[in-house]
Coordinates of C-alpha atoms in Angstrom, one line a residue:
M1 CA -28.9 72.5 3.2
N2 CA -25.3 71.9 3.4
E3 CA -23.2 70.7 0.7
Q4 CA -22.1 67.2 3.3
S5 CA -26.1 66.9 4.3
F6 CA -27.2 66.5 0.4
F7 CA -23.9 64.0 0.1
F8 CA -25.4 61.8 3.1
R9 CA -29.0 62.2 2.1
H10 CA -27.7 61.2 -1.6
V11 CA -25.1 58.9 -1.9
P12 CA -26.1 55.3 -0.5
T13 CA -24.3 54.0 2.8
W14 CA -20.8 53.2 2.5
G15 CA -21.5 49.5 3.3
T16 CA -24.6 49.1 1.1
A17 CA -21.7 51.0 -2.0
V18 CA -19.2 47.9 -1.5
A19 CA -21.8 45.2 -1.6
A20 CA -23.4 46.3 -4.6
C21 CA -20.2 46.7 -6.7
I22 CA -18.8 43.3 -5.2
T23 CA -22.6 42.4 -6.7
A24 CA -21.4 44.1 -10.1
A25 CA -18.6 42.0 -10.0
L26 CA -20.7 38.7 -9.6
L27 CA -23.1 39.6 -12.0
V28 CA -20.1 39.6 -14.5
R29 CA -18.6 36.7 -13.8
M30 CA -22.2 34.9 -13.5
Q31 CA -23.1 35.6 -17.0
P32 CA -21.5 33.4 -19.0
F33 CA -22.8 30.2 -17.1
Y34 CA -27.3 32.0 -17.4
A35 CA -30.0 33.0 -19.8
T36 CA -30.0 36.4 -19.8
A37 CA -33.5 36.6 -17.9
D38 CA -32.1 34.9 -15.2
L39 CA -29.9 37.1 -14.4
A40 CA -31.7 39.9 -14.7
R41 CA -33.5 37.8 -12.3
F42 CA -31.2 37.5 -9.7
A43 CA -30.1 41.1 -10.3
F44 CA -33.1 42.4 -8.5
T45 CA -34.1 40.6 -5.9
C46 CA -30.3 41.8 -5.3
A47 CA -31.1 45.5 -5.8
L48 CA -34.1 45.1 -3.7
E49 CA -32.0 43.0 -0.8
L50 CA -29.4 46.2 -1.0
A51 CA -32.1 48.7 -1.1
L52 CA -33.2 47.4 2.1
L53 CA -29.8 47.1 3.5
D54 CA -29.7 50.8 2.8
L55 CA -32.6 52.0 4.2
L56 CA -32.2 49.8 7.3
T57 CA -28.6 51.6 7.5
R58 CA -30.2 55.4 7.5
L59 CA -32.6 54.4 10.2
A60 CA -30.4 52.5 12.8
L61 CA -28.5 56.3 12.5
M62 CA -31.4 58.4 13.0
P63 CA -31.1 58.2 17.4
S64 CA -29.0 60.9 17.9
R65 CA -27.0 58.9 21.0
W66 CA -24.4 56.4 20.3
L67 CA -26.2 53.7 22.7
L68 CA -29.6 54.4 20.8
R69 CA -27.9 53.4 17.5
L70 CA -26.0 50.8 18.2
P71 CA -28.3 47.7 18.6
G72 CA -29.8 48.6 14.4
L73 CA -26.2 48.9 13.4
V74 CA -25.6 45.7 14.7
A75 CA -28.1 44.1 13.0
T76 CA -28.1 45.6 10.1
A77 CA -23.4 44.8 10.0
A78 CA -25.3 41.0 10.2
I79 CA -27.9 41.1 7.5
G80 CA -25.2 43.0 5.4
C81 CA -22.2 40.0 6.2
I82 CA -25.0 37.3 5.6
Y83 CA -25.2 39.2 2.3
T84 CA -21.8 39.6 1.4
A85 CA -21.1 35.8 2.2
Q86 CA -23.5 34.2 0.1
L87 CA -22.0 36.6 -3.0
Y88 CA -18.7 35.1 -2.3
S89 CA -20.3 31.8 -2.4
V90 CA -21.8 32.6 -5.5
W91 CA -18.3 33.3 -6.6
I92 CA -16.4 30.4 -5.2
S93 CA -19.0 27.5 -5.2
G94 CA -21.8 28.3 -8.3
G95 CA -24.7 29.0 -5.6
L96 CA -25.5 30.0 -2.5
V97 CA -25.2 27.8 0.8
P98 CA -26.9 25.2 1.4
P99 CA -28.7 23.5 3.5
I100 CA -25.9 20.3 3.1
A101 CA -23.0 22.8 3.4
L102 CA -24.0 23.4 7.3
A103 CA -24.2 19.7 7.7
N104 CA -20.7 19.5 5.8
Q105 CA -18.9 21.8 8.6
E106 CA -16.6 20.0 9.6
V107 CA -15.0 19.2 6.7
T108 CA -15.5 22.9 5.6
G109 CA -13.6 23.9 8.5
L110 CA -10.7 22.0 6.9
I111 CA -10.7 24.1 4.1
S112 CA -9.1 27.8 3.4
F113 CA -11.8 30.4 2.8
N114 CA -9.4 33.2 3.1
G115 CA -11.0 36.0 0.5
I116 CA -14.5 35.9 2.4
Y117 CA -12.2 37.7 5.0
A118 CA -11.1 40.2 2.8
L119 CA -14.6 40.7 1.2
L120 CA -16.0 40.9 5.3
G121 CA -13.7 43.2 6.1
G122 CA -14.3 45.4 3.2
F123 CA -17.9 45.9 3.9
L124 CA -17.8 46.0 7.5
S125 CA -14.9 48.9 7.0
A126 CA -17.0 50.7 5.0
F127 CA -19.9 50.2 7.0
C128 CA -18.1 51.6 10.2
L129 CA -16.7 54.6 8.8
H130 CA -19.8 55.9 7.4
A131 CA -21.5 55.2 11.1
F132 CA -18.4 57.4 12.1
F133 CA -18.6 59.6 9.3
S134 CA -21.8 60.3 9.9
R135 CA -22.4 60.8 13.7
N136 CA -22.9 64.6 14.0
T137 CA -23.0 65.3 9.5
A138 CA -25.6 63.0 8.6
P139 CA -29.3 64.4 8.3
R140 CA -32.2 63.7 10.9
W141 CA -34.1 62.0 7.7
N142 CA -38.1 61.4 8.3
I143 CA -39.0 58.2 10.2
P144 CA -42.1 58.1 8.5
Q145 CA -41.3 58.2 4.9
T146 CA -38.2 56.5 5.3
A147 CA -40.5 53.4 6.8
T148 CA -43.1 53.8 4.2
A149 CA -40.3 53.1 1.5
V150 CA -38.9 50.2 3.5
S151 CA -42.6 48.2 3.7
A152 CA -42.8 49.0 0.4
I153 CA -40.0 47.5 -1.0
A154 CA -40.1 44.8 2.3
L155 CA -43.5 43.2 0.0
V156 CA -42.2 43.2 -2.9
Y157 CA -39.2 41.4 -2.1
V158 CA -41.3 39.4 -0.2
G159 CA -43.5 38.3 -2.7
I160 CA -40.9 37.2 -5.3
V161 CA -38.5 35.1 -2.1
F162 CA -42.0 33.6 -0.7
H163 CA -41.7 30.4 -2.7
Q164 CA -38.0 30.4 -3.3
P165 CA -36.7 27.1 -3.6
V166 CA -34.0 25.9 -1.2
A167 CA -30.7 26.9 -2.4
R168 CA -28.7 24.0 -3.8
G169 CA -24.9 25.9 -3.5
I170 CA -24.8 24.4 -7.1
V171 CA -26.3 26.9 -9.5
V172 CA -28.2 30.3 -8.3
D173 CA -32.8 29.0 -8.7
S174 CA -34.4 31.3 -10.1
G175 CA -36.8 33.1 -6.9
E176 CA -33.6 33.0 -4.5
A177 CA -32.1 35.8 -3.1
P178 CA -28.7 35.8 -0.8
V179 CA -30.4 37.1 2.5
S180 CA -33.4 34.7 2.5
S181 CA -31.8 32.3 1.6
F182 CA -30.0 32.1 3.5
V183 CA -32.4 31.8 6.3
R184 CA -34.1 29.2 4.5
T185 CA -31.0 27.0 4.4
V186 CA -30.7 27.8 8.8
A187 CA -34.8 26.7 8.9
T188 CA -34.3 23.6 6.7
Y189 CA -30.9 22.5 8.2
A190 CA -33.1 22.6 11.8
G191 CA -35.2 21.3 10.1
M192 CA -33.3 18.2 8.9
N193 CA -31.5 17.5 12.4
A194 CA -34.7 18.1 14.6
P195 CA -35.7 15.1 17.1
A196 CA -38.8 13.9 15.1
Q197 CA -40.2 11.6 16.2
I198 CA -41.9 8.1 14.8
S199 CA -44.6 5.6 16.1
A200 CA -43.4 2.3 17.6
A201 CA -46.3 1.1 15.0
Q202 CA -44.5 2.9 12.3
L203 CA -41.3 1.8 12.9
N204 CA -41.9 -2.2 13.0
K205 CA -44.1 -1.5 9.9
V206 CA -41.2 0.4 8.0
R207 CA -38.6 -2.0 9.3
A208 CA -40.5 -5.6 7.9
E209 CA -41.4 -3.5 4.9
F210 CA -37.1 -3.7 4.0
L211 CA -35.5 -6.1 6.0
R212 CA -33.4 -8.4 4.6
E213 CA -31.7 -11.9 5.3
T214 CA -29.3 -12.0 2.4
T215 CA -27.3 -9.3 0.9
Y216 CA -27.5 -10.3 -2.4
V217 CA -28.8 -13.7 -4.4
D218 CA -27.2 -13.9 -7.5
E219 CA -23.5 -15.2 -7.4
F220 CA -20.7 -12.6 -8.5
P221 CA -20.6 -14.2 -12.1
A222 CA -17.7 -16.5 -12.3
R223 CA -16.3 -15.3 -15.4
Y224 CA -15.6 -11.9 -14.1
A225 CA -14.0 -13.6 -11.0
Q226 CA -11.1 -15.3 -12.5
G227 CA -7.8 -15.4 -10.4
L228 CA -9.0 -14.6 -7.3
P229 CA -7.7 -15.6 -4.2
A230 CA -9.6 -18.0 -1.1
R231 CA -10.9 -15.0 1.3
P232 CA -9.5 -12.0 0.2
N233 CA -8.1 -9.2 1.8
V234 CA -10.0 -5.6 0.8
I235 CA -9.2 -2.5 0.3
V236 CA -12.1 0.1 -0.4
I237 CA -10.6 3.4 -1.3
F238 CA -13.7 6.0 -1.9
T239 CA -12.3 9.0 -3.4
E240 CA -13.8 12.5 -1.8
G241 CA -15.5 14.2 -4.8
M242 CA -14.1 12.2 -7.8
S243 CA -16.7 12.2 -10.8
A244 CA -16.1 9.4 -13.5
R245 CA -15.4 11.9 -16.7
W246 CA -12.2 13.2 -15.3
M247 CA -11.1 9.2 -15.9
E248 CA -9.9 8.8 -20.0
T249 CA -10.9 5.5 -19.4
Y250 CA -14.6 7.1 -18.5
G251 CA -14.3 9.1 -21.9
G252 CA -12.7 11.9 -19.7
A253 CA -12.0 14.9 -22.2
H254 CA -8.3 15.9 -20.9
A255 CA -5.6 13.7 -21.8
G256 CA -3.3 12.5 -18.6
L257 CA -5.5 13.9 -16.3
M258 CA -4.9 10.5 -14.0
P259 CA -2.5 8.3 -16.2
N260 CA -2.0 5.9 -13.1
L261 CA -5.7 5.3 -12.9
D262 CA -6.1 5.0 -16.0
R263 CA -3.2 2.2 -16.1
V264 CA -5.4 0.4 -13.0
A265 CA -8.1 0.8 -15.3
R266 CA -6.7 -1.3 -18.2
D267 CA -5.9 -3.9 -15.6
S268 CA -9.3 -4.3 -13.5
L269 CA -13.2 -5.2 -13.7
V270 CA -14.3 -1.4 -14.5
F271 CA -18.0 -0.4 -13.7
T272 CA -19.5 2.0 -15.9
N273 CA -22.6 4.2 -15.9
Y274 CA -22.6 3.7 -12.1
Y275 CA -23.5 6.7 -10.3
N276 CA -23.3 8.6 -6.5
H277 CA -26.4 7.7 -5.0
T278 CA -26.1 11.0 -2.7
A279 CA -24.0 13.3 -1.5
A280 CA -22.3 14.6 0.8
T281 CA -19.4 13.2 2.8
F282 CA -21.6 12.0 5.8
R283 CA -24.0 10.3 3.3
G284 CA -22.2 9.1 0.7
L285 CA -19.9 7.3 3.1
R286 CA -22.2 6.3 5.7
G287 CA -24.8 5.5 2.4
Q288 CA -22.5 2.8 0.6
L289 CA -21.2 0.6 3.4
T290 CA -24.7 0.1 5.1
S291 CA -26.5 0.3 1.7
G292 CA -29.7 3.0 2.3
H293 CA -30.3 6.6 2.2
Q294 CA -30.6 8.3 5.6
E295 CA -32.4 11.9 7.2
I296 CA -29.8 12.8 9.3
D297 CA -26.2 13.5 9.7
G298 CA -23.9 11.6 11.9
Y299 CA -22.4 14.0 14.6
N300 CA -22.3 18.0 14.7
D301 CA -22.1 20.8 16.9
E302 CA -26.2 20.2 18.3
G303 CA -25.0 16.9 19.2
T304 CA -28.5 15.7 17.3
G305 CA -26.8 13.4 14.8
I306 CA -27.0 9.9 15.1
G307 CA -24.2 9.1 16.6
D308 CA -24.4 11.4 19.4
R309 CA -28.0 12.2 20.2
D310 CA -29.2 12.1 23.9
V311 CA -32.0 8.9 23.7
S312 CA -32.1 8.8 27.6
H313 CA -35.9 9.7 27.3
E314 CA -36.1 7.3 23.8
V315 CA -35.3 4.5 22.2
S316 CA -33.2 4.5 19.2
A317 CA -34.8 3.7 16.0
V318 CA -34.0 0.4 14.1
S319 CA -29.9 0.2 13.8
R320 CA -28.1 -0.2 9.9
I321 CA -25.8 -3.1 9.5
S322 CA -22.8 -2.4 7.5
V323 CA -20.1 -4.2 5.1
P324 CA -18.0 -4.6 8.6
D325 CA -20.2 -5.7 10.8
I326 CA -21.4 -8.7 8.3
L327 CA -17.5 -9.3 7.2
R328 CA -17.2 -10.1 10.8
Q329 CA -19.4 -13.0 10.7
Q330 CA -16.7 -14.7 8.1
G331 CA -14.2 -13.6 10.6
Y332 CA -12.9 -10.5 8.9
S333 CA -11.2 -7.9 11.0
S334 CA -11.7 -4.2 10.4
M335 CA -10.2 -0.5 9.6
F336 CA -11.0 2.3 8.6
F337 CA -8.0 5.4 7.4
L338 CA -8.8 9.0 7.4
S339 CA -6.9 12.2 7.0
Q340 CA -9.2 13.9 9.9
Q341 CA -9.7 13.8 13.1
E342 CA -13.0 15.2 14.2
F343 CA -16.8 14.4 13.7
L344 CA -16.6 12.2 10.9
N345 CA -13.9 9.7 12.6
K346 CA -16.8 9.5 14.8
M347 CA -19.3 8.8 12.1
I348 CA -17.1 6.2 10.8
K349 CA -17.0 4.1 14.4
T350 CA -20.9 4.1 14.6
L351 CA -20.6 1.5 11.0
G352 CA -19.0 -1.4 12.7
F353 CA -15.9 -1.0 12.0
D354 CA -13.1 -2.2 15.1
R355 CA -11.1 0.2 14.7
T356 CA -11.2 4.1 12.9
L357 CA -7.1 5.6 12.8
G358 CA -7.1 9.2 11.7
R359 CA -4.7 11.9 11.4
D360 CA -3.3 11.0 15.0
Y361 CA -2.7 7.6 15.3
L362 CA -1.3 7.5 11.5
Y363 CA 1.2 10.0 12.6
D364 CA 2.1 9.6 15.6
H365 CA 2.9 5.9 14.5
Y366 CA 3.9 6.2 10.8
L367 CA 5.0 10.1 9.8
S368 CA 5.4 12.1 13.0
K369 CA 8.8 14.1 12.8
P370 CA 10.6 15.9 15.4
E371 CA 10.6 19.3 13.9
R372 CA 7.4 19.3 12.9
K373 CA 3.6 19.2 14.8
R374 CA 0.8 17.2 13.5
P375 CA -1.2 19.2 10.8
T376 CA -4.9 19.8 10.6
M377 CA -5.3 16.5 7.7
L378 CA -2.5 14.2 6.2
S379 CA -1.9 14.7 2.7
D380 CA -2.8 11.8 0.7
A381 CA 0.7 10.7 -0.1
D382 CA 0.8 10.6 3.4
L383 CA -2.7 9.3 3.9
F384 CA -1.9 5.5 1.7
S385 CA 1.7 5.6 3.2
A386 CA 0.5 4.8 6.5
M387 CA -2.2 3.5 5.6
L388 CA -0.3 0.4 3.7
S389 CA 2.2 0.2 6.8
E390 CA -0.3 -0.6 9.2
L391 CA -1.9 -3.4 6.7
E392 CA 1.4 -4.7 6.5
R393 CA 1.6 -5.2 9.6
Q394 CA -1.7 -7.5 9.8
P395 CA -1.3 -10.6 10.9
A396 CA -1.4 -13.1 7.5
S397 CA -3.9 -16.0 8.9
K398 CA -7.0 -13.0 9.0
P399 CA -8.1 -11.7 6.6
F400 CA -9.3 -7.5 6.8
F401 CA -11.7 -5.2 5.3
A402 CA -9.7 -2.1 5.3
A403 CA -11.9 1.6 3.7
A404 CA -10.3 4.8 3.0
Y405 CA -10.9 8.8 2.9
N406 CA -9.0 11.3 1.4
F407 CA -9.5 14.4 2.0
Q408 CA -7.1 16.4 -1.0
T409 CA -9.2 16.4 -3.7
H410 CA -12.3 18.0 -1.6
A411 CA -13.7 20.9 -3.6
F412 CA -11.8 24.4 -3.7
Q413 CA -8.9 22.7 -3.3
D414 CA -5.5 23.1 -5.9
G415 CA -2.7 21.0 -6.7
E416 CA 0.6 21.0 -6.3
N417 CA 1.1 18.9 -9.5
K418 CA -0.7 21.2 -12.3
Y419 CA -2.2 20.4 -15.0
S420 CA -1.3 22.2 -18.9
N421 CA -1.2 25.4 -17.6
G422 CA -2.4 25.1 -14.2
D423 CA -5.3 27.8 -14.3
N424 CA -8.3 25.0 -13.1
P425 CA -8.2 24.3 -9.6
M426 CA -10.2 21.0 -9.9
L427 CA -8.0 19.8 -12.9
N428 CA -4.9 20.4 -10.5
R429 CA -6.3 18.5 -7.1
F430 CA -6.6 15.6 -9.8
H431 CA -3.8 15.5 -11.3
T432 CA -1.8 15.6 -7.8
Y433 CA -4.0 12.8 -6.5
D434 CA -3.4 10.6 -9.6
R435 CA 0.1 11.2 -8.9
D436 CA -0.5 9.7 -5.0
I437 CA -2.3 7.7 -5.5
G438 CA 0.0 5.8 -8.6
S439 CA 2.3 5.4 -5.6
F440 CA 0.3 3.7 -3.4
V441 CA -0.9 1.2 -6.5
E442 CA 3.3 0.8 -7.7
R443 CA 4.3 0.2 -3.2
F444 CA 0.7 -2.2 -3.6
K445 CA 1.8 -4.0 -5.9
A446 CA 5.4 -4.7 -4.4
S447 CA 3.8 -5.5 -1.1
P448 CA 3.1 -9.4 0.1
L449 CA -0.9 -7.9 -0.1
H450 CA -0.4 -8.0 -3.4
D451 CA -0.8 -11.7 -3.5
N452 CA -4.5 -12.3 -1.4
T453 CA -6.1 -8.9 -1.6
V454 CA -8.7 -6.9 -4.0
L455 CA -8.2 -3.3 -4.0
V456 CA -11.4 -1.4 -5.2
I457 CA -11.3 2.6 -6.1
T458 CA -14.7 4.6 -5.9
A459 CA -15.4 7.9 -4.6
D460 CA -17.7 8.8 -2.1
H461 CA -19.8 11.1 -4.4
S462 CA -20.0 12.9 -7.8
T463 CA -17.8 15.9 -8.0
Y464 CA -19.6 19.0 -7.0
P465 CA -19.8 20.9 -10.2
D466 CA -18.6 24.7 -9.1
P467 CA -17.2 26.1 -11.7
H468 CA -13.8 25.0 -12.1
A469 CA -15.8 21.9 -13.1
V470 CA -18.3 23.2 -15.4
R471 CA -15.4 24.8 -17.5
A472 CA -13.4 21.7 -17.6
D473 CA -16.4 19.7 -19.0
P474 CA -19.3 21.5 -19.6
R475 CA -21.1 18.5 -19.6
I476 CA -21.3 18.2 -16.2
A477 CA -25.3 18.3 -14.5
T478 CA -25.7 21.3 -12.4
Y479 CA -26.9 18.8 -9.9
F480 CA -24.9 16.7 -7.2
V481 CA -25.6 13.2 -9.0
D482 CA -22.6 12.0 -11.5
T483 CA -21.3 9.2 -12.8
I484 CA -18.3 8.4 -10.2
P485 CA -15.5 5.4 -10.6
M486 CA -15.7 2.0 -9.8
L487 CA -12.7 -0.4 -10.0
M488 CA -11.9 -3.7 -9.0
Y489 CA -8.6 -5.4 -9.4
W490 CA -6.5 -7.6 -8.0
K491 CA -3.6 -10.0 -8.6
G492 CA -4.2 -11.9 -11.6
I493 CA -7.9 -10.7 -13.1
Q494 CA -8.9 -10.4 -16.3
H495 CA -9.8 -7.3 -17.7
N496 CA -13.6 -6.4 -18.2
V497 CA -16.3 -3.7 -18.8
V498 CA -19.8 -3.6 -17.7
D499 CA -22.0 -1.4 -18.0
V500 CA -24.3 -0.9 -15.1
A501 CA -26.8 1.4 -16.8
G502 CA -27.3 4.2 -14.8
K503 CA -27.2 2.1 -11.0
N504 CA -25.4 3.8 -8.0
S505 CA -24.0 3.2 -5.1
L506 CA -26.2 1.9 -2.7
D507 CA -25.4 -1.7 -4.8
L508 CA -20.9 -1.4 -2.8
A509 CA -22.0 -2.9 -0.7
P510 CA -24.1 -6.2 -1.9
T511 CA -21.4 -5.8 -4.9
V512 CA -18.6 -6.6 -2.3
L513 CA -19.9 -9.3 -0.4
S514 CA -21.3 -11.6 -3.2
L515 CA -17.3 -11.0 -4.4
L516 CA -16.6 -12.7 -0.8
G517 CA -19.6 -15.3 -1.3
A518 CA -20.9 -13.0 2.3
R519 CA -24.6 -13.7 1.6
Y520 CA -26.1 -14.0 5.1
G521 CA -26.7 -11.9 7.7
R522 CA -29.6 -9.3 8.5
N523 CA -30.1 -6.4 6.8
L524 CA -31.5 -3.0 6.1
F525 CA -29.9 -2.7 2.5
L526 CA -31.8 -1.0 -0.5
G527 CA -28.7 -1.8 -3.2
C528 CA -28.5 -4.7 -4.3
S529 CA -25.0 -6.3 -6.5
L530 CA -24.3 -4.8 -9.4
F531 CA -25.4 -8.0 -11.7
E532 CA -28.6 -7.8 -10.2
T533 CA -32.1 -5.7 -11.3
C534 CA -33.6 -3.9 -7.6
K535 CA -35.8 -1.2 -7.5
L536 CA -34.0 1.8 -5.5
D537 CA -30.4 1.8 -7.0
R538 CA -31.6 4.1 -10.0
I539 CA -32.6 7.1 -7.7
S540 CA -30.1 9.3 -6.1
N541 CA -31.2 11.4 -3.3
V542 CA -29.6 14.5 -2.4
G543 CA -31.1 16.5 0.3
S544 CA -34.7 17.4 -0.9
Q545 CA -33.9 16.5 -4.7
Y546 CA -33.9 13.9 -6.3
I547 CA -32.6 12.6 -9.4
L548 CA -33.2 9.3 -11.8
T549 CA -30.1 7.8 -13.5
N550 CA -30.5 5.4 -16.5
S551 CA -27.9 4.7 -19.1
T552 CA -28.2 7.7 -21.3
G553 CA -27.4 10.4 -17.9
S554 CA -29.3 11.7 -15.2
Y555 CA -32.5 13.5 -15.0
S556 CA -33.8 16.1 -12.4
R557 CA -37.7 15.5 -11.7
F558 CA -38.4 18.6 -14.4
L559 CA -37.1 16.3 -17.6
L560 CA -37.9 12.9 -16.5
P561 CA -37.9 10.4 -19.3
E562 CA -41.9 9.6 -19.9
H563 CA -41.6 6.1 -19.5
E564 CA -39.3 6.1 -16.3
K565 CA -42.5 8.9 -14.4
E566 CA -43.7 6.0 -12.4
Y567 CA -40.5 4.1 -11.7
F568 CA -39.7 7.3 -10.5
Q569 CA -42.3 8.4 -8.1
E570 CA -42.6 5.3 -6.5
G571 CA -38.9 4.8 -6.2
K572 CA -39.3 8.5 -4.2
Q573 CA -41.5 7.4 -1.9
L574 CA -40.2 4.2 -0.8
I575 CA -37.4 5.9 0.4
D576 CA -38.7 8.6 2.0
R577 CA -40.6 5.9 3.7
Y578 CA -36.8 4.4 3.9
K579 CA -35.1 7.1 6.1
S580 CA -37.8 7.5 8.2
I581 CA -35.7 4.9 10.2
D582 CA -33.2 7.1 11.1
L583 CA -36.3 9.3 13.2
V584 CA -36.6 8.0 16.7
I585 CA -39.6 6.3 19.0
G586 CA -41.0 8.3 21.6
T587 CA -41.1 6.9 25.2
Q588 CA -43.3 9.3 27.3

């Protein structure tokens, strides 16, 4: 055997070698966050996938003619790209790609992930170079022996990953492997958005179970409503991905990170131990404005979302009444402000708002400059500035309900206003947000709106607990449920702190409506006012995961306090039934 033939026979294929180097670097990065046994288990599953990738590459190279090699090489290269992309996901987010990332693809499309292009480029370059240089020099392999090796390794691999959990995107769970996890994520996402059907009888039963005639029972306590103007305007700001833990008001560990919001909190009604009921943005916004969980997304490329399904042969399931729907009966107009101009805007239009004002309208009316084109999205500063300009133009004779969702605090973004030494992009982006919302509040207080407007500052969901968040506060739970801020401010309010003991953001809608005295309106609310007690506002649901919350923390089903287990199981079953409202009735 010549020297070159020996080299090609015993050295890993070049694409596999690059993927192995990336894997080694990732394992070193993961070491501080994982027990040795867990890390070894993930390393073993990666080694099995690398071995299969190497053997499949060699099998693809066996035919002597290029036309016969090409299909196998393309398929193997695709597997290698999935493997490499999954490693990048763990590097930046802490976990493998979850179904929720596919459900949130519009938002992920607005974020720059330059690192993945470098990794994929490196892998593909090595893979193609190996295929090119081995075209005449690679030995002809023994096909039966190679196929036997593939089968043996595959058998062990399947046994390990057969019962792997669905990826959460936050940590790598036991049994997960990059390629197989991606396959399961795609299958799970497809199932989430499948046009599942429910019988009319089943749907009517679900509707009867959850239908309510009032939005709240107990009045908003008078002691907390001092100074509230009659029929006030309301502005709700849904801060993208903000946990309460980043504010000193809520015991944050980083002094001076959000001084402007802390200053607002000192003059506000502050709710503590208040959690997000779901994630990510589509579910967070729709769920808070309709006080309910949901089964599928709003809009997507597949056309299977709540807002864009083809129902020409179906009867849509019961729609949910929203805050703007109920306030319209009270003489309110409604507007929603966004930084972007895509699927999220379309989903918001299904929630009863009179107007949905996105990037195009806000930029063209308040921000355009001759020397530049529309940006991909508006900065937070521009969003708040344009929103306030629009709201100041509203007729004083008609109260409004306005909501806004920013973008620059989204996971994986950095912030231009650096915090401390600037080495943590998560802290930088919230420090920058605090600067921008501080400017908005200052201008708001100087505006005529200040005399008769309630300002609510909260979040669409908590902070994604990626490695930067964990490094900033190791106390953060490794699931997508955490305390979020809830501040209510108006001119003349008396500062108070209300501990809601683990209640969640299902309660936003009934709480705001109780503040405004909008009691009546048929609805399918799961939540209740933050001053009431109800069944389902201490259980959060993210995909297939359910989390219980109380005054001491948040708990996955494996860590439930004994006295909470019965409440959790009953609530989980009720929420599962409620989510069937998103299904459709077959008419054929």
